[in-house]
XYZ file of C-alpha atoms in Angstrom:
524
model
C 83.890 114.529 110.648
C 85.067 111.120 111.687
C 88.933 110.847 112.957
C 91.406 108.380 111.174
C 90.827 105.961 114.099
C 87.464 106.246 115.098
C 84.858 102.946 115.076
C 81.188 104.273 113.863
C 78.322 101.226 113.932
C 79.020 98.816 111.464
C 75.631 100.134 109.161
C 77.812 103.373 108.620
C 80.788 101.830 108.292
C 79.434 100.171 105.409
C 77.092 103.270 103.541
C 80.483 105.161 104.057
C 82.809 102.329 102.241
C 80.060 101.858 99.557
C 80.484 105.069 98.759
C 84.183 104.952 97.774
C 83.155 101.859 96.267
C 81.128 104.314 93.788
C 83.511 106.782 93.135
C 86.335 104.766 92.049
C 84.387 101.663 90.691
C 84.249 102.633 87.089
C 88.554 103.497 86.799
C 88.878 99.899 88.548
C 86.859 98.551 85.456
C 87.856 100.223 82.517
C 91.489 99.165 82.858
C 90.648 95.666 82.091
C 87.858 96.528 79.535
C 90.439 98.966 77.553
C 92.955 95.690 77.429
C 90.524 93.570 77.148
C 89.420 95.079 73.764
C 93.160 95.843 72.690
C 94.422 91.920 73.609
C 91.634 90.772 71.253
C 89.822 88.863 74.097
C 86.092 87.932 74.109
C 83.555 89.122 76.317
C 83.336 86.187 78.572
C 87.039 86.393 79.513
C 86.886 90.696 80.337
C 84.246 89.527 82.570
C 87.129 86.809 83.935
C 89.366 90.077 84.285
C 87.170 92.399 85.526
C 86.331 89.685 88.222
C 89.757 89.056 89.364
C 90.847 93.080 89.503
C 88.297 93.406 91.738
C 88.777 90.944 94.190
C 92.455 91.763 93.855
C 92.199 95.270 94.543
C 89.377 95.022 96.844
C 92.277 92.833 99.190
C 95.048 95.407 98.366
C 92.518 98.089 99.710
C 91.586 95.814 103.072
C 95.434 95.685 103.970
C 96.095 99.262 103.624
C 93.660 100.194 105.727
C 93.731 96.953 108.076
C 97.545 96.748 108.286
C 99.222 93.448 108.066
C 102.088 93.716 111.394
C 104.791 95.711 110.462
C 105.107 94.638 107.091
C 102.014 95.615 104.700
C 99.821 98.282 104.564
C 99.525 102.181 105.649
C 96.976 102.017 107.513
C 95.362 105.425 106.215
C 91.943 105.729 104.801
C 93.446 105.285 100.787
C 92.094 102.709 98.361
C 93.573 100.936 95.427
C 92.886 100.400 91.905
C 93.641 99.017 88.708
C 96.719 101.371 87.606
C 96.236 103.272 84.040
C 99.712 103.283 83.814
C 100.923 99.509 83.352
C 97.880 99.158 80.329
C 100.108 100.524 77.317
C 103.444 98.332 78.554
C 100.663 95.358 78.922
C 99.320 95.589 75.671
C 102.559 96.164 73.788
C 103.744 92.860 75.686
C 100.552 90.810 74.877
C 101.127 91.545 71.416
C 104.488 90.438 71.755
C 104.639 87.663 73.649
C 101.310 86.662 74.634
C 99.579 86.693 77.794
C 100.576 83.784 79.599
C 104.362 87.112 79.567
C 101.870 89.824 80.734
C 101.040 88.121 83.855
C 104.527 86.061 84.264
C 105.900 89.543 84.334
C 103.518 91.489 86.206
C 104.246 88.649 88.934
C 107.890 89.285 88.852
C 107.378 93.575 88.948
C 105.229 92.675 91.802
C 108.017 90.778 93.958
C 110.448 93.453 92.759
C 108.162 96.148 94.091
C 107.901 94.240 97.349
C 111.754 94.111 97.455
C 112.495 97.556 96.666
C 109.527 99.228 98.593
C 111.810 99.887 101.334
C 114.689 101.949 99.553
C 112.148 103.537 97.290
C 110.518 104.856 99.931
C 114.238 106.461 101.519
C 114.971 107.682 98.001
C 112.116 109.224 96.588
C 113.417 112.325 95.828
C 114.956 110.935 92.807
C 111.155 110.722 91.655
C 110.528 114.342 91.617
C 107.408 116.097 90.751
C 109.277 117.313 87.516
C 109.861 112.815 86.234
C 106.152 112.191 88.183
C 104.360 114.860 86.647
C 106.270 113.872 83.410
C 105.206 110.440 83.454
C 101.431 110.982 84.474
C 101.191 112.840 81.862
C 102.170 110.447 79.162
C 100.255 108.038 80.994
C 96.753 109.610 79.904
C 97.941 110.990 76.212
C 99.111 107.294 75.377
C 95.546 106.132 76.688
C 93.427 108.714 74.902
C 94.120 106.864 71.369
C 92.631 103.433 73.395
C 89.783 104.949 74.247
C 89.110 106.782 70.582
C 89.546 103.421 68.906
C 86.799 101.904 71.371
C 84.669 104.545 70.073
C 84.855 104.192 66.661
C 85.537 100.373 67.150
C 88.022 98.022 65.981
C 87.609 97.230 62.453
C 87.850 100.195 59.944
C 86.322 97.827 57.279
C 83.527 97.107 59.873
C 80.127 98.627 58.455
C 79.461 100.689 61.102
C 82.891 101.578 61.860
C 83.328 105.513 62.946
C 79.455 105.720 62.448
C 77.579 108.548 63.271
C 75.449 106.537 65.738
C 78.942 105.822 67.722
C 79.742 109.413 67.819
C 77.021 110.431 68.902
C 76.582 108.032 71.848
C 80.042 108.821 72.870
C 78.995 112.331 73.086
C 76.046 111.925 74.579
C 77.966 110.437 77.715
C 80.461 112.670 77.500
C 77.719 115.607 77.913
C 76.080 113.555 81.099
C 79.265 113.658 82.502
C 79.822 117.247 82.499
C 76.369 117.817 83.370
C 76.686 116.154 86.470
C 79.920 117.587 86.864
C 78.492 121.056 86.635
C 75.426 121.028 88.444
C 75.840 117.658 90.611
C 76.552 118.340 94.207
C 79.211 117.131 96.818
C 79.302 113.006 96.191
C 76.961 112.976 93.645
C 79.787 115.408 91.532
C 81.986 112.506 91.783
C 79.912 109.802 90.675
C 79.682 111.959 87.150
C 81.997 109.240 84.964
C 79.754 106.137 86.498
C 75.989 108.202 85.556
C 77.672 108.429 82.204
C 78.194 104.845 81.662
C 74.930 104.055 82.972
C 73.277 106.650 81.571
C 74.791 105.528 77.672
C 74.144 102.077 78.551
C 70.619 103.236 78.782
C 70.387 104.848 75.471
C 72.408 102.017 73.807
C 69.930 98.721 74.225
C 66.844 100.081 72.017
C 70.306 100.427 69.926
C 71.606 97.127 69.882
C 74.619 97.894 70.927
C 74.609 95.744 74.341
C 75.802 92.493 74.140
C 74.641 90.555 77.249
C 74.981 86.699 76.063
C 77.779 86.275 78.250
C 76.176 87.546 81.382
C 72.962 84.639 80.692
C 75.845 82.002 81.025
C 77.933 83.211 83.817
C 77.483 82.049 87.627
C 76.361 84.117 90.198
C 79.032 82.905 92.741
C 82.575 82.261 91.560
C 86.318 83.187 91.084
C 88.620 83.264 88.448
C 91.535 80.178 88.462
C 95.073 81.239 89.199
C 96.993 81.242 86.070
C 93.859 81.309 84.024
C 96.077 81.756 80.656
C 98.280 79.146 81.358
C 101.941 79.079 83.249
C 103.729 81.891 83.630
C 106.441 83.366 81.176
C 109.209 85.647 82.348
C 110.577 87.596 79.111
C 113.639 89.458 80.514
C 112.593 92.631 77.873
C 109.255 92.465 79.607
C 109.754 91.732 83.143
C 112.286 95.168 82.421
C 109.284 96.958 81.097
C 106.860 95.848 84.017
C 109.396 96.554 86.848
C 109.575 100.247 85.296
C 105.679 101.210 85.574
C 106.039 99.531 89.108
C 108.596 102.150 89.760
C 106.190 104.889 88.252
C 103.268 103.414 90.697
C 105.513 103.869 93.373
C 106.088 107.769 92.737
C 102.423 107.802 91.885
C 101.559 106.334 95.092
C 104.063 108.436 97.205
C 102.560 111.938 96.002
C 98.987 110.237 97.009
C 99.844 108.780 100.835
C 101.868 111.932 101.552
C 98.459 113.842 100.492
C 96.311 111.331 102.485
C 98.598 111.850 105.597
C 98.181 115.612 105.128
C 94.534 115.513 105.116
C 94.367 112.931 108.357
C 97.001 114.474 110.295
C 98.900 111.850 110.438
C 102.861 111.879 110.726
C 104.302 109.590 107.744
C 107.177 107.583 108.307
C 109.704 106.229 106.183
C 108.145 102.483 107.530
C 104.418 104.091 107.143
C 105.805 104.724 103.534
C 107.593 101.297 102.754
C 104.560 99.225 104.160
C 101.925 101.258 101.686
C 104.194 100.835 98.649
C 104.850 97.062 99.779
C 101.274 96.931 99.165
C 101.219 98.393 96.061
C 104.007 95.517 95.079
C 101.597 92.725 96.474
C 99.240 93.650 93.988
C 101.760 92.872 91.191
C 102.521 89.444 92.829
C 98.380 89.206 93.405
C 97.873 90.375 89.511
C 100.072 87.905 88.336
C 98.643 84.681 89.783
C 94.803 85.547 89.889
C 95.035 87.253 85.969
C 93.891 91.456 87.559
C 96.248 94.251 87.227
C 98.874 96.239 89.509
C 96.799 98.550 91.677
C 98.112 102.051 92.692
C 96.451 104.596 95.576
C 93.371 106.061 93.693
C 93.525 110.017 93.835
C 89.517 110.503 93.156
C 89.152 108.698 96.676
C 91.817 111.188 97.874
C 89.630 113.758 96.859
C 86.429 112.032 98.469
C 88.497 111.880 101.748
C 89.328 115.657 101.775
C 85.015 116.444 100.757
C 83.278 114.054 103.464
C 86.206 114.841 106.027
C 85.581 111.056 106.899
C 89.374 110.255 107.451
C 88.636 106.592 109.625
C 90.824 103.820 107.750
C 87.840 101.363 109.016
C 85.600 102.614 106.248
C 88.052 101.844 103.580
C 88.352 98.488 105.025
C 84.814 97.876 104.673
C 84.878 99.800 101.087
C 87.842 96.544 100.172
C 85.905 94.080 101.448
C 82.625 95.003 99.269
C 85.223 95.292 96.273
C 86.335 91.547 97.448
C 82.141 90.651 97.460
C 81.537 92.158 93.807
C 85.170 90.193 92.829
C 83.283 87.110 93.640
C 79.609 87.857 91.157
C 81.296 86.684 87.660
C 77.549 87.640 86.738
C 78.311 91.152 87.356
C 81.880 91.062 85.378
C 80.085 89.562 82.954
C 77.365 92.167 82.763
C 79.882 95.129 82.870
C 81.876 93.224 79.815
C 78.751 93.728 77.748
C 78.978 97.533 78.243
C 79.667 98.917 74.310
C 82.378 100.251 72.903
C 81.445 104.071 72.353
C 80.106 104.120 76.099
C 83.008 102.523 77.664
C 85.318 104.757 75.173
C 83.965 107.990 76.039
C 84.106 107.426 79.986
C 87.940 106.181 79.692
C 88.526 109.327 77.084
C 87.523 111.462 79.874
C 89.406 109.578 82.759
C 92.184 109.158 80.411
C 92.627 112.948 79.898
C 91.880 113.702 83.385
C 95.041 111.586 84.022
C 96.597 113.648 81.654
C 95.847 116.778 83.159
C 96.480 115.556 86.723
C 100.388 115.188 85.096
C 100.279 118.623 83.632
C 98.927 120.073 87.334
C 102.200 118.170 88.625
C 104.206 119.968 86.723
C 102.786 123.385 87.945
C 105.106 122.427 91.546
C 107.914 122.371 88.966
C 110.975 125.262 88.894
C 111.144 126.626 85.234
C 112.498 129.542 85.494
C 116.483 129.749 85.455
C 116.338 126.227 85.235
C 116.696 123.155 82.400
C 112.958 121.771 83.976
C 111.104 122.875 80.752
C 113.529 121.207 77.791
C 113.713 117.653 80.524
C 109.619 117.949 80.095
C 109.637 118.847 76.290
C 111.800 115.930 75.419
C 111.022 113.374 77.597
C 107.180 114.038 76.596
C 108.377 114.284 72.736
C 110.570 110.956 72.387
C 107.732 109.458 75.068
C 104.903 109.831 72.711
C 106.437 109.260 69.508
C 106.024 105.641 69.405
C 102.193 106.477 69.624
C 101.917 108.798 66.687
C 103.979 106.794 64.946
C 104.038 102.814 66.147
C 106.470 101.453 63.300
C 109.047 103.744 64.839
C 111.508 100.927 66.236
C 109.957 98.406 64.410
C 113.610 97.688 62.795
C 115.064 97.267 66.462
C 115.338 94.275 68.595
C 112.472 92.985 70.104
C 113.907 94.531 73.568
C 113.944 97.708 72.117
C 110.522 97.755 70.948
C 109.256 96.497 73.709
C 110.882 99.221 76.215
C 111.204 102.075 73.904
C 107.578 101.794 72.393
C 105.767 101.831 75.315
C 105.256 106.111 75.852
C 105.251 105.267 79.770
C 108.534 103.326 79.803
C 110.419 105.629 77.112
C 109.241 108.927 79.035
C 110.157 107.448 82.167
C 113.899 106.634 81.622
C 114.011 109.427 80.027
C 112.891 112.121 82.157
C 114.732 110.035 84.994
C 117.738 109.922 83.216
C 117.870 113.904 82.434
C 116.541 115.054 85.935
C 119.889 113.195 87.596
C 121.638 114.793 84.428
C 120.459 118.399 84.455
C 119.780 118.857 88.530
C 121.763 117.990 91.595
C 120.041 115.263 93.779
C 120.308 114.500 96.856
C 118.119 111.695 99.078
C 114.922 112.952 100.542
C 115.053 113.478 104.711
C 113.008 111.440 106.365
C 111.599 110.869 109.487
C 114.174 109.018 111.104
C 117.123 112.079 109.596
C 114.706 114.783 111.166
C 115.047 112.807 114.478
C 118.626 112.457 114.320
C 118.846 116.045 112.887
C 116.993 117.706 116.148
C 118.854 115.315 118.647
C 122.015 116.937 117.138
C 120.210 120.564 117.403
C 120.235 119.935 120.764
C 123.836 119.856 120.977
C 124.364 122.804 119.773
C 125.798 126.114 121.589
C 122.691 127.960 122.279
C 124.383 131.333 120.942
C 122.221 132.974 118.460
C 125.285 134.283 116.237
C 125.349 132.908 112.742
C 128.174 130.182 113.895
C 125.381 128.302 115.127
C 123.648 128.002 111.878
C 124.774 125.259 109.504
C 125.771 126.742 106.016
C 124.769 125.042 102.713
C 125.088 126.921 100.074
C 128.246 129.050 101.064
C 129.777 130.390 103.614
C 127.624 133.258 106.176
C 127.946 136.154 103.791
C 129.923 135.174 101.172
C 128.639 135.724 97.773
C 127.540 133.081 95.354
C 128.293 133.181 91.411
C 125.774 131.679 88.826
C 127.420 129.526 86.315
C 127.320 132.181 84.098
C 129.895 134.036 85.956
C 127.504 136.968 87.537
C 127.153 137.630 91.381
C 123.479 136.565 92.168
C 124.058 138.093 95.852
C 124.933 136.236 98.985
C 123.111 133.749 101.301
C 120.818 134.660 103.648
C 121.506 133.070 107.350
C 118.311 132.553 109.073
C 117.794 131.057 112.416
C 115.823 128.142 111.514
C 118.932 125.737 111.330
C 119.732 126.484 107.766
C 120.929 128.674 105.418
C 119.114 129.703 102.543
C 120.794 130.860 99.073
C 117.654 132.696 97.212
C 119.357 131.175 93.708
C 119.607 127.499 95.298
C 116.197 125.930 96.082
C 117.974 122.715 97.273
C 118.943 124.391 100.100
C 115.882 124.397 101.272
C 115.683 120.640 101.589
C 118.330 120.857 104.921
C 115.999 123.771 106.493
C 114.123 122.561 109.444
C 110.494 121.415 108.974
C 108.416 124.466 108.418
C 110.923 126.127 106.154
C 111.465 122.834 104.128
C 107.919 122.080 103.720
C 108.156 125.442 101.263
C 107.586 124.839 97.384
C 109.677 127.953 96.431
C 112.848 129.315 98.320
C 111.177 132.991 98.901
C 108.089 131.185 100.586
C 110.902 129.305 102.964
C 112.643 132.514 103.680
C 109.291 133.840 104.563
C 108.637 131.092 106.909
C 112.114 131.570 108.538
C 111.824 134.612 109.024
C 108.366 134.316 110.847
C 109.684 131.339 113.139
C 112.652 134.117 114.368
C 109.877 136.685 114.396
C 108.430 134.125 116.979
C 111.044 133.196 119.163
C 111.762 137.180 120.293
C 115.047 137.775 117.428
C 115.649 139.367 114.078
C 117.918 138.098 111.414
């Protein structure tokens, strides 16, 4: 195990990075090959994409583990990605507008998330896991059509169009992957997408199916040209659109450093918070100028942190700077650009779904019972996808309206927003800095241990509660803690101190309370 601040030798410091490198390598790539192939762009200018995303994210990933002062970066072992969820709003606004609006409004999401990175990160409980888990989800149904239609390819009057010989190479990664899956072990488990690609690649040249005559042409040393498609454009519907998914990214994000922070032990500030998410917002500002893609926190490397219980922010350092090295080999964009369609489809179907189920395990933190939780998620995923299934839906609207309502991620995400504030009471998250001023004012407190010392929140000490339907649901509990706990009221739980607050359901907290008073020598 190696601590989140420990030096090792440089030589392991770089075997370790590498091997994030690995896991998450093929998710950076397939974002710009999937809108790559939907834009309509040749092969030479994914590889111009897939170049700058790298370098882009491989920086994004140096200054969260690096730290820039007290501005950028969490300094936590995470590392950053193209995001899955801006691709549908990008491709939607390509089509509109063109490119030279994708990247004018990527650039202007990006300053926005710099901007609001700060009160984000003191009001994310108005990003729940109920609107998160909502919105992931979306995210990898809206994809999964993207990565069929690079399977059976583009052009349904194309010969080989849906052929079996594309089928059957899609399924043939598909199967690699869940062999490796399945019988892979530790790292090698993770590396299951990447074998696929590789592995289909394989199968596809005797097939014809590779296309390297970009790759002969490219240089071995290079980087792309700010504002390779020309100067930016700043479409108001657009930049609207963008600055939403940044939002999403944000919430995606959150979920990902608290789990990070978890695994490393380390305490995460509202300021830890802001400076990660500024990061995340850099990217957008990066994206825009060098032609990559917002990056987010990338859960697989999570997951990689919590196997190898290597939790030392140096090796993700290292891992960004050998994502800034590939960023600079437009040989090796190139290469990866060739990749076919019914390989690179498969792998994103996969990842795309997995994204999809990621959202659905989100949902699992989510109250449903006695609650409006499950028609908010019915609704929001309903109206959310229906401009996939059917894409003329607002075709009759204003081009605003398309633009924001057609896109599943945008749609779901105002809505399910919009209905959580509706349906549930909200209040601010405590952070931090509230827990601080919260036990300073503990101290204060008469040290009597009668329930006048205990703050009540959902009623007074003993006095009964009625639903909205008019029945008595019992009365609170008082619990020594520094709270009081209604059983019917799981925001209550929220003004509980630490260990009771921590809780995902209120019987869990009262548990806990009842073991810190257990503890301290009284009984409630």
């Amino acid at each position: 195990m190696m601590s989140a601040k420990e030096r090792a030798p440089f030589g392991r410091l770089a075997v370790l990075g590498l091997q994030h490198v690995l896991v998450m390598y093929t998710g950076c790539v397939t974002v710009p090959l999937v809108f790559g192939a939907a834009a309509g762009l040749d092969a030479s200018t994914i590889a111009l994409l897939i170049n700058a995303d790298l370098l882009v994210a491989g920086v994004v990933t140096m200054i969260q583990g690096a730290g820039v002062g007290r501005v950028l970066g969490v300094r936590m072992p995470v590392m950053a990605g193209a995001a899955f969820t801006a691709v549908t709003p990008m491709i939607l606004i390509a089509g509109e507008y063109g490119l030279q609006a994708v990247y004018g409004s990527m650039l202007a999401a990006g300053i926005f998330g710099l901007l609001v990175a700060w009160p984000f990160a003191k009001a994310a409980r108005f990003f729940p896991p109920l609107v998160s888990g909502v919105v992931i989800t979306v995210v990898g149904l809206a994809l999964i059509g993207v990565g069929v239609n690079l399977v059976v390819g583009s052009d349904p009057k194309a010969a080989d169009y849906a052929a079996p010989s594309r089928l059957a190479l899609a399924a043939f990664v598909v199967i690699v992957i869940l062999l490796v899956a399945r019988f892979g072990r530790s790292f090698l488990a993770q590396t299951g997408v990447l074998l696929g690609l590789l592995a289909g690649t394989a199968v596809a040249v005797p097939l014809g199916l590779v296309d390297l005559s970009a790759a002969r042409g490219a240089d071995w040393i290079g980087a792309s040209a700010p504002f390779h498609f020309g100067a930016p454009e700043f479409p108001p519907v657009a930049v609207i659109s963008m600055c939403v998914v940044m939002l999403v990214l944000f919430a995606e994000s959150t979920a990902d450093l608290i789990a990070v922070a978890e695994l490393t032990g380390k305490e995460l500030t509202t300021a830890d918070m802001a400076r990660g998410l500024a990061a995340d917002g850099l990217s957008g500002v990066l994206g825009g100028v060098m032609n990559a893609f917002i990056d987010t926190v990338f859960a697989q490397n999570v997951g990689l942190v919590s196997m190898t219980r290597v939790r030392s922010r140096h090796v993700v350092t290292v891992a960004g700077a050998i994502l800034v090295a590939l960023g600079l080999v437009p040989k090796l964009g190139a290469v990866v650009a060739g990749l076919p369609g019914p390989v690179v489809g498969a792998a994103g179907l996969v990842m795309f779904a997995t994204v999809a189920a990621v959202g659905i395990s989100t949902l699992r933190k989510v109250e449903f019972e006695g609650t409006h939780n499950l028609l908010i998620v019915a609704v929001s995923i309903g109206v959310g996808m229906a401009p996939d299934v059917a894409p003329d839906l607002y075709s009759r609207f204003p081009d605003g309206v398309r633009i924001v309502l057609g896109s599943p991620v945008t749609s779901a995400t105002l809505i399910a927003f919009g209905l959580n504030l509706a349906f549930n009471r909200t209040r601010p998250a405590r952070t931090a800095d509230d827990e601080a001023e919260a036990e300073a004012e503990k101290q204060t407190r008469p040290t009597s241990t009668t329930p006048a010392e205990y703050v009540p929140i959902a009623g007074l000490p003993g006095r009964p509660r009625t639903s909205s339907a008019g029945a008595r649901v019992g009365g609170v509990l008082v619990v020594g803690a520094g709270c009081v706990l209604d059983r019917e009221d799981t925001d209550a739980v929220a003004e509980c101190t630490p260990a009771v607050r921590d809780a995902t359901r209120v019987d869990e907290a009262v548990a806990r309370a009842q073991a810190f008073e257990t503890q301290a020598g009284r009984s409630l």
